[in-house]
Coordinates of C-alpha atoms and ligand atoms in Angstrom, one line a residue:
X777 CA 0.0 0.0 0.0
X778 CA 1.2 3.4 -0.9
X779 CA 0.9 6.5 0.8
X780 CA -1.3 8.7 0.4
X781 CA -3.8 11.4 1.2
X782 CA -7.6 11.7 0.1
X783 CA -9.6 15.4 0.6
X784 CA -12.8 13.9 -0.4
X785 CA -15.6 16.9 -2.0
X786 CA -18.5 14.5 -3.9
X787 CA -21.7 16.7 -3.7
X788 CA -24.5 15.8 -2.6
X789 CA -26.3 12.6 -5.1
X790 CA -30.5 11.7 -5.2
X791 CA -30.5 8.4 -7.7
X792 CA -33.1 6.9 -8.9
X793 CA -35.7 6.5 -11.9
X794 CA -38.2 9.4 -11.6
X795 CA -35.4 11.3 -9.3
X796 CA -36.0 14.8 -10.9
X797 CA -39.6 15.0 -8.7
X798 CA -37.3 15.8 -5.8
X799 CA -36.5 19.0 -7.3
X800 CA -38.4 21.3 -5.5
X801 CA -37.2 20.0 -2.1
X802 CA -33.9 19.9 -3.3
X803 CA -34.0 23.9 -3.9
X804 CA -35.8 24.1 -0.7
X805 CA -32.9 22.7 1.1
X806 CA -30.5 24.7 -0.5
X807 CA -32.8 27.6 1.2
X808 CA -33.3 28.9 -2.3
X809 CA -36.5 30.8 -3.9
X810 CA -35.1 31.9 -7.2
X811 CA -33.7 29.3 -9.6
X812 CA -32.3 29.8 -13.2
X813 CA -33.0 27.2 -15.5
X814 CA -29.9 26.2 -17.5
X815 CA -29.9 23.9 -20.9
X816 CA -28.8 23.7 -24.3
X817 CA -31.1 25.3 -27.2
X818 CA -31.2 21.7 -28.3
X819 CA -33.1 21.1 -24.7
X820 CA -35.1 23.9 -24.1
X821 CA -38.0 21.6 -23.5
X822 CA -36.7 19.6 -20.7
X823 CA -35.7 23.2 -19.7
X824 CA -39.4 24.2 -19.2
X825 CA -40.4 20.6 -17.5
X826 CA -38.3 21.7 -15.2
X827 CA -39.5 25.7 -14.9
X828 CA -42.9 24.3 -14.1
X829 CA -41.5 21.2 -11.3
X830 CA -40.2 24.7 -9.7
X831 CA -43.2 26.6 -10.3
X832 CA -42.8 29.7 -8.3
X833 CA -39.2 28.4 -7.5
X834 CA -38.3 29.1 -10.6
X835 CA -37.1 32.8 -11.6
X836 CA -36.4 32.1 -15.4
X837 CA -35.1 29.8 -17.8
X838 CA -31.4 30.5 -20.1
X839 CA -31.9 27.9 -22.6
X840 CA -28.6 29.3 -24.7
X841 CA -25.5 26.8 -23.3
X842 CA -23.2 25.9 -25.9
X843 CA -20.0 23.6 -26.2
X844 CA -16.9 25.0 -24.9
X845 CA -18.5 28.0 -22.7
X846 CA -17.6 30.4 -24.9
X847 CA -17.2 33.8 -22.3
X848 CA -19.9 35.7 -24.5
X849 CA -22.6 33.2 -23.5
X850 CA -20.9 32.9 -19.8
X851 CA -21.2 36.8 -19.6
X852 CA -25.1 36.4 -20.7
X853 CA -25.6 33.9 -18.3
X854 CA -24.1 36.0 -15.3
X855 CA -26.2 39.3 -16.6
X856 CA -29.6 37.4 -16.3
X857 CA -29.1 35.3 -13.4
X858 CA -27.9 39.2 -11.8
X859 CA -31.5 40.9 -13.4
X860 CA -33.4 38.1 -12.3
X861 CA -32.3 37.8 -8.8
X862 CA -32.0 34.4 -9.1
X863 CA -30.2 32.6 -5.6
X864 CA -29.2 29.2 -7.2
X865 CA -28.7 27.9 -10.9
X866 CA -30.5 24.7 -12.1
X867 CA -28.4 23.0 -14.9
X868 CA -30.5 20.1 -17.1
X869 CA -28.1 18.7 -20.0
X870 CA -24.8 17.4 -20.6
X871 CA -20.9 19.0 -19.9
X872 CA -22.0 22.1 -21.7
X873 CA -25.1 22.9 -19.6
X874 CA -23.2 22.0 -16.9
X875 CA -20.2 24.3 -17.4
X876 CA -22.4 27.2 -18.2
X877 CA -23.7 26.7 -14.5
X878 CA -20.2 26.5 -13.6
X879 CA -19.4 29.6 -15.1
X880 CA -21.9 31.7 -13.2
X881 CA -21.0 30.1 -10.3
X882 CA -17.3 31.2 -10.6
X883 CA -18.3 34.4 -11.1
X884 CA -20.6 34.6 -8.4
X885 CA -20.6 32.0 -5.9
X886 CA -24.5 31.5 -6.8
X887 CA -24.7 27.3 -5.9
X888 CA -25.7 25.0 -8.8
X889 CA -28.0 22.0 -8.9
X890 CA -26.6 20.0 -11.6
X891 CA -29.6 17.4 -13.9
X892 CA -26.9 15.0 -16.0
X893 CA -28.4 14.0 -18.9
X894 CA -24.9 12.4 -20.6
X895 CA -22.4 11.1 -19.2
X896 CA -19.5 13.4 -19.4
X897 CA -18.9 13.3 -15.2
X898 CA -19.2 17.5 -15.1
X899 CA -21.3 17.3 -12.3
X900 CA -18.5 15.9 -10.0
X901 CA -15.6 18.1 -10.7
X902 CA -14.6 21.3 -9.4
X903 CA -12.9 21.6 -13.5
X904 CA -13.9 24.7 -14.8
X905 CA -13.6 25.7 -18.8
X906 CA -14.0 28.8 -20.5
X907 CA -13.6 29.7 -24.0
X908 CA -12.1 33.0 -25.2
X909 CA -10.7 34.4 -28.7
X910 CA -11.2 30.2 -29.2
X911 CA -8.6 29.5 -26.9
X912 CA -10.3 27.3 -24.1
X913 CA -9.4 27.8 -20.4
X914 CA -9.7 25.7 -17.9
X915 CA -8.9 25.8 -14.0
X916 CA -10.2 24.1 -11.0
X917 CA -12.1 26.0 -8.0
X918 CA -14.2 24.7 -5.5
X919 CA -16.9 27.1 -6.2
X920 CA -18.1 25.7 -9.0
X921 CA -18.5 22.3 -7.9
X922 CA -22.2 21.5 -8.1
X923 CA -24.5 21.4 -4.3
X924 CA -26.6 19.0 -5.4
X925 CA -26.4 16.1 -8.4
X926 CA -30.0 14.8 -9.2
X927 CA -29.3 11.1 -11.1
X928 CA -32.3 10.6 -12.8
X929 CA -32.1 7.9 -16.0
X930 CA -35.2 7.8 -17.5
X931 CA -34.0 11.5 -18.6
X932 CA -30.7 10.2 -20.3
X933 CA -33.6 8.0 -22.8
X934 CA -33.8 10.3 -25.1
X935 CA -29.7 10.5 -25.8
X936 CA -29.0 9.2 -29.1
X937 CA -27.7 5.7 -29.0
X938 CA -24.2 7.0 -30.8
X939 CA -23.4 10.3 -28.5
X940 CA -24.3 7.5 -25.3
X941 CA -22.2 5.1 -26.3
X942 CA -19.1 8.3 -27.2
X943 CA -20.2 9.8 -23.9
X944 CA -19.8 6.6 -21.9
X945 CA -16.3 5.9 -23.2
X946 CA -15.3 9.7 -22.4
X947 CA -16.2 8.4 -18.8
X948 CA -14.5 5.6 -18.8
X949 CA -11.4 7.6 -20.2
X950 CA -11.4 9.5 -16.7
X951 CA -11.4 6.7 -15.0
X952 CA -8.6 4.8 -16.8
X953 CA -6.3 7.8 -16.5
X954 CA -7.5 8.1 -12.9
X955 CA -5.9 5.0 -12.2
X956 CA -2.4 5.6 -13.1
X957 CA -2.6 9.4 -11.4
X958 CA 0.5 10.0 -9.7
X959 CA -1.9 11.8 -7.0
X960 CA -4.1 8.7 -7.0
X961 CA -5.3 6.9 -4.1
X962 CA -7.1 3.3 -2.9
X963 CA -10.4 4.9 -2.9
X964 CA -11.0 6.2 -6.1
X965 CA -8.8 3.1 -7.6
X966 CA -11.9 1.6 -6.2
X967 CA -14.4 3.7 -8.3
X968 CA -12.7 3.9 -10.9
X969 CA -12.6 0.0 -11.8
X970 CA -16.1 -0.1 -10.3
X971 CA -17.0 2.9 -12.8
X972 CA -15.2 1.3 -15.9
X973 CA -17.3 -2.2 -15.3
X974 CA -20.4 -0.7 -14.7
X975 CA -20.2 1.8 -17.8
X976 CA -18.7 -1.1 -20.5
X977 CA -21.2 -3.7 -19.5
X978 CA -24.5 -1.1 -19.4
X979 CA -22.7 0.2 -23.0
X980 CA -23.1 -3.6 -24.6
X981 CA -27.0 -3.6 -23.2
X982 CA -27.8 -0.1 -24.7
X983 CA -26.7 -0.9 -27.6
X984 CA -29.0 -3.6 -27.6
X985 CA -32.0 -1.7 -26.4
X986 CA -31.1 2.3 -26.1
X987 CA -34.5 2.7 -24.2
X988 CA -33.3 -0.1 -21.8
X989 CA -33.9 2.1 -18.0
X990 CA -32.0 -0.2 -16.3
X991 CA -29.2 -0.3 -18.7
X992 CA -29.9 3.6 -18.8
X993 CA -29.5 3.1 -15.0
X994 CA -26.1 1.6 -14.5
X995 CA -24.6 3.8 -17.3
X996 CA -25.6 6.5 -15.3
X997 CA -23.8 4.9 -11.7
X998 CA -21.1 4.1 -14.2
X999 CA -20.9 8.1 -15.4
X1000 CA -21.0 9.3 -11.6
X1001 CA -18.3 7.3 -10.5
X1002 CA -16.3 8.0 -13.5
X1003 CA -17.1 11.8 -13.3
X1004 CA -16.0 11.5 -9.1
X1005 CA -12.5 9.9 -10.0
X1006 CA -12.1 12.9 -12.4
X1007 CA -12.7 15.8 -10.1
X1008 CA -10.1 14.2 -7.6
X1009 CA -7.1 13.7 -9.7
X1010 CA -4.9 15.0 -12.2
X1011 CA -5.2 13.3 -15.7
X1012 CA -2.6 12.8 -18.6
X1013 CA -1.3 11.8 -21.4
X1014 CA -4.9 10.8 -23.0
X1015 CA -7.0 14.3 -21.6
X1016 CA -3.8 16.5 -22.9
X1017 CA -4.1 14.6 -26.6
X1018 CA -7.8 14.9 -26.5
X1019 CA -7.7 18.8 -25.1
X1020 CA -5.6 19.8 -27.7
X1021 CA -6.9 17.5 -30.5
X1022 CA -10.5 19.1 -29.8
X1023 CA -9.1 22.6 -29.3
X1024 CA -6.9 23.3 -32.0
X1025 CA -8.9 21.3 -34.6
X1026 CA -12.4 21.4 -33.4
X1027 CA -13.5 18.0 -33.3
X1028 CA -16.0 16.8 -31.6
X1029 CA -15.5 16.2 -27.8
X1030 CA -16.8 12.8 -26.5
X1031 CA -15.6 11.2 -30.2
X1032 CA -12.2 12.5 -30.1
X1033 CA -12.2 10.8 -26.4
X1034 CA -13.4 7.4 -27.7
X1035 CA -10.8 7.1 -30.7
X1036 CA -7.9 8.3 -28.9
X1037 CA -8.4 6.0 -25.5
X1038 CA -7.3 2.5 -26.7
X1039 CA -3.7 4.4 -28.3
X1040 CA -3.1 6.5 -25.8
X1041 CA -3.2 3.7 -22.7
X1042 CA -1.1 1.3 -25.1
X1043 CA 1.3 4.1 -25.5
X1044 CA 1.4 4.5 -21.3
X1045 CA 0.3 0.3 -20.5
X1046 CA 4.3 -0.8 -19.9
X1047 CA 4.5 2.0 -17.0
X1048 CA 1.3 1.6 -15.4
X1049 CA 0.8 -2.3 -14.7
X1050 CA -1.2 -2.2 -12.8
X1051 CA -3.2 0.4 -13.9
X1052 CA -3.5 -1.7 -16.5
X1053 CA -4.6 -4.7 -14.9
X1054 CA -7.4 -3.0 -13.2
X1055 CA -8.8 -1.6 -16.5
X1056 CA -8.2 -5.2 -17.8
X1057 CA -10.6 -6.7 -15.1
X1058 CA -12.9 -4.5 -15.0
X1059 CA -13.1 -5.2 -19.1
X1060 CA -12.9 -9.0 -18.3
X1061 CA -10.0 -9.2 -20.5
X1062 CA -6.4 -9.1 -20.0
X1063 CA -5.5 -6.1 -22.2
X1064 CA -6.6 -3.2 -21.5
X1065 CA -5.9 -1.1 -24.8
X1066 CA -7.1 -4.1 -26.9
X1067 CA -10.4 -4.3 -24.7
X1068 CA -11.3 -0.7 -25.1
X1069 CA -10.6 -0.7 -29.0
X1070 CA -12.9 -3.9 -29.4
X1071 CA -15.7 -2.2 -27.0
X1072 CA -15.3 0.7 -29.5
X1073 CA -15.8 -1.5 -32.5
X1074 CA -18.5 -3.9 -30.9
X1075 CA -20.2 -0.7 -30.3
X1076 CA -19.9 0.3 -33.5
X1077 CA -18.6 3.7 -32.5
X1078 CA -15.8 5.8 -34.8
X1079 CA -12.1 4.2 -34.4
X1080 CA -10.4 6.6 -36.8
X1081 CA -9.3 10.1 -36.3
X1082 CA -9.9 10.9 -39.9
X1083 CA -13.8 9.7 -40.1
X1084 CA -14.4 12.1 -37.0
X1085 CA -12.5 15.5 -38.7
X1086 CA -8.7 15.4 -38.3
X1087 CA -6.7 17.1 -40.8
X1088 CA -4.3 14.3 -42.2
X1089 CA -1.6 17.5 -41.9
X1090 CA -2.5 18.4 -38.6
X1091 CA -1.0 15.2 -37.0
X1092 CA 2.8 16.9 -36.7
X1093 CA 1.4 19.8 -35.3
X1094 CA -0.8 18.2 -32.9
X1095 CA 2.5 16.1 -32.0
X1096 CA 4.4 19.1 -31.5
X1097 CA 1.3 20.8 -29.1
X1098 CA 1.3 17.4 -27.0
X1099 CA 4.9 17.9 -26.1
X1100 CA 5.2 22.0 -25.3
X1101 CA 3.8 21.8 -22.2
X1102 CA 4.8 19.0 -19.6
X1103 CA 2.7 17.6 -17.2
X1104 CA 2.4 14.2 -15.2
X1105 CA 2.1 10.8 -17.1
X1106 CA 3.2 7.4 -16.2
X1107 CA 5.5 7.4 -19.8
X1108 CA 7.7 10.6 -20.0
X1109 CA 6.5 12.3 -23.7
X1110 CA 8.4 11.4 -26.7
X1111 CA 7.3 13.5 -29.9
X1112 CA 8.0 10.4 -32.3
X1113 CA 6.6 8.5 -30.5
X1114 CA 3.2 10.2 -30.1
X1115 CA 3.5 11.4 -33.4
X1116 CA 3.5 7.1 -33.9
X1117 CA 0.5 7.1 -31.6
X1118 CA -1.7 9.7 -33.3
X1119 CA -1.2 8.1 -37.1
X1120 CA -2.3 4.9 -35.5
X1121 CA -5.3 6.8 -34.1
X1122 CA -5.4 8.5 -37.3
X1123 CA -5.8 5.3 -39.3
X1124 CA -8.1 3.6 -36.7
X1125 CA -5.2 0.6 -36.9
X1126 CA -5.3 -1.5 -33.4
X1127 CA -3.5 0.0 -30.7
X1128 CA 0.0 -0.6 -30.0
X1129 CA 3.0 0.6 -27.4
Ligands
LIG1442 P1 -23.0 18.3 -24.5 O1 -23.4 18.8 -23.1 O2 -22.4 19.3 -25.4 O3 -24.3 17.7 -25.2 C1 -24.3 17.4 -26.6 C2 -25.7 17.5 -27.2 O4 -26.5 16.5 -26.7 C3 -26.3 18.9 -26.8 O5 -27.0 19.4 -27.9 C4 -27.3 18.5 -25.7 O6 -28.4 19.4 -25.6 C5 -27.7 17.1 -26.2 N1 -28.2 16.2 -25.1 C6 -27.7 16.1 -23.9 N2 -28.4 15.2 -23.2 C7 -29.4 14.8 -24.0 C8 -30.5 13.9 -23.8 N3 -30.6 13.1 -22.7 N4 -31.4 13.7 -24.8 C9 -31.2 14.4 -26.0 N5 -30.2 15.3 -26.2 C10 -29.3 15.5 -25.2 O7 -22.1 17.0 -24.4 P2 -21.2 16.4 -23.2 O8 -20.4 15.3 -23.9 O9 -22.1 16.0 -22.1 O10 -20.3 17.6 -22.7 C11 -19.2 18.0 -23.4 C12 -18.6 19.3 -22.8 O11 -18.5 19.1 -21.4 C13 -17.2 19.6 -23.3 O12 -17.2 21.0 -23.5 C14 -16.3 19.1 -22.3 O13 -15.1 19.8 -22.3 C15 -17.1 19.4 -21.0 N6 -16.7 18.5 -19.9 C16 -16.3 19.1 -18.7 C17 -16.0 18.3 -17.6 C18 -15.5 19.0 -16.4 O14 -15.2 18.4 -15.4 N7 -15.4 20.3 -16.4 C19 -16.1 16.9 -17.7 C20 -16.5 16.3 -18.9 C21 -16.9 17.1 -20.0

C-alpha cells in the first residue's frame, strides 16, 4: 500500500428513476426561492419541464449553453441570473449545460443543482472551462462544484444511442487515467474499476436496447463514479491529446475521447501495470488497450481520427502541441513516439505501445 492522502468533495447525489420529482425539495434545502433554469437550445424543453417542477421556485429559464463555454454566452448567463435575482442555478443537460452553471458560479458563488443527462462526469468536478478568442481555459475552484447532483435515468432515454455510447467511453477515459494518477489513491482506484465495469457492461445492453432504463440506469452509476474519479485527480497523457486534438482542430469532444483511448493507454500500459490490470478486469480481459478498442468496435462507435474530422496534416502539429507543455504521465513524452501514436489513431489501426 502506498501512501497517500484523500480530501474527499462529492456533492450531494438523489438516484433513482423518476429522481428529478425531488427538485423542489432539493432547492428548498439549499434555502433557495429563485432558480435559473440552465440547458442547451437543443433542450429547451426539458428546460421548461423543469420551470414548471419549480413553479414559483423558478425565476427564469437560459436555454442558450453551448460547447466549450464560450465567455460571451458565460457573460449572458451571469447578466440574467444578476437581473433576475436568481439565488441558485439549475443545470438540465450534458458537460456544456453543466459548465455554463459553472461559469456563473465562478463568477458569483450562486450554488448550482446539476440534472446530467450524458455522461460526461461535469457534475463531480470542481474543473472549470472557459472559452475566449477560441482559446479554451480551464482551471479548478471549489466554487463551481455543483450542491446537489439529481441522477435521474429515464432523462438520459432520449440521448442518441451514438453520443451515449461516445459519452460513456469519455467516462470511462477518466477513469482509466485516474488509475495511473500519480496523486491517485485506494479509494478512487476503487471507483474507478467499479465505474469502468459498470459503464462497459451497461454500454453492450444499450446498444441492444437504447431505451433499456435499467441499462440507462447503470450507465448512469457508471458516469458518476467516472465523473467522481475525475474531479479528484490529475489526468494525462490521453485528456492533454484529446484537449488539444479538440481545441486546435475542433473536433468533436466525446468522439475524439473514444478514438484516442485504446492508443493512448497502449502508449502508457508498460508504465502503469497495474493500472493496467485493473482496466483489464474491470473489461474481463487481459489487455486493456485491446479491450477498449474492441468495445469501440463492438459498439460500432468511430475508431479513426480521420472519419471524425482530423486534418491528415495536422497530425505533426498536434505532435508538436502534446509535447510543449509538460505535465504528469506514467511514460515521460516522446514526440516520435506520439507522433506514432496519433497516425495509428489516425488510421483507426489496433492500438499498440
Ligand atoms: P453536451 O453537453 O455538449 O451535449 C451534446 C448535445 O446533446 C447537446 O445538444 C445536448 O443538448 C444534447 N443532449 C444532452 N443530453 C441529452 C439527452 N438526454 N437527450 C437528448 N439530447 C441530449 O455534451 P457532453 O459530452 O455531455 O459535454 C461535453 C462538454 O463538457 C465539453 O465542453 C467538455 O469539455 C465538457 N466536460 C467538462 C468536464 C469538467 O469536469 N469540467 C467533464 C466532462 C466534460
Amino acid at each position: 500500500m502506498n501512501d497517500f492522502s484523500f480530501d474527499a468533495h462529492i456533492p450531494r447525489v438523489v438516484f433513482g428513476a423518476g429522481a428529478l420529482s425531488q427538485l423542489p425539495a432539493e432547492v428548498d434545502r439549499l434555502g433557495a426561492r429563485r432558480a435559473l433554469v440552465l440547458s442547451t437550445p437543443e433542450q429547451a424543453d426539458s428546460a421548461r419541464r423543469v420551470a414548471e417542477l419549480l413553479g414559483e421556485r423558478c425565476a427564469g429559464i437560459f436555454p442558450r449553453a453551448v460547447m466549450h463555454v464560450p465567455i460571451e454566452a458565460a457573460r449572458e448567463a451571469r447578466e440574467e441570473a444578476r437581473r433576475l435575482g436568481a439565488d441558485c442555478a439549475v443545470a438540465i443537460g450534458g458537460g456544456s449545460t453543466t459548465g455554463l452553471g459553472k461559469a456563473i458560479a465562478l463568477d458569483s458563488g450562486l450554488p448550482i443543482i446539476a440534472i446530467p443527462t450524458t455522461y460526461a462526469g461535469s457534475e463531480m468536478t470542481p474543473i472549470y472551462g472557459l472559452t475566449e478568442g477560441g482559446v479554451k481555459k480551464t482551471g479548478r475552484d471549489p466554487r463551481v462544484l455543483p450542491k446537489t447532483v439529481i441522477y435521474d435515468p429515464e432523462l438520459s432515454l432520449t440521448l442518441p444511442l451514438g453520443l451515449s455510447i461516445t459519452s460513456g467511453i469519455n467516462a470511462i477515459a477518466h477513469a482509466a487515467e485516474g488509475l495511473y494518477a500519480h496523486d491517485g489513491n485506494p479509494i478512487v482506484a476503487l471507483m474507478a474499476e467499479e465505474g469502468i465495469r459498470a459503464l462497459a457492461a451497461a454500454l453492450l445492453r444499450l446498444h441492444a436496447a437504447p431505451k433499456d432504463l435499467s441499462a440507462r440506469g447503470d450507465a448512469l452509476y457508471g458516469a458518476w463514479l467516472c465523473g467522481a474519479v475525475l474531479g479528484h485527480v490529475a489526468m494525462g497523457l490521453h485528456h492533454k491529446l484529446c484537449h488539444t486534438l479538440g481545441g486546435s482542430f475542433n473536433l468533436p469532444h466525446a468522439e475524439v475521447h473514444t478514438v484516442v483511448l485504446p492508443h493512448a493507454l497502449a502508449y502508457n500500459a508498460a508504465a502503469a501495470p497495474v493500472a493496467m490490470s485493473r482496466i483489464a478486469r474491470a473489461l474481463g480481459s487481459d489487455d486493456a488497450p485491446a479491450a477498449l478498442y474492441d468495445l469501440a468496435r463492438r459498439l460500432g462507435a468511430p475508431t479513426s481520427l480521420r472519419e471524425i474530422g482530423m486534418p491528415a496534416d495536422g497530425l505533426d502539429r498536434a505532435a508538436e502541441l502534446a509535447v510543449t507543455t509538460p505535465y504528469p504521465n506514467p511514460r515521460p513524452l516522446q514526440r516520435d513516439a506520439l507522433r506514432a501514436l496519433l497516425q495509428r489513431a489516425f488510421d483507426g489501426t489496433p492500438p499498440s505501445p
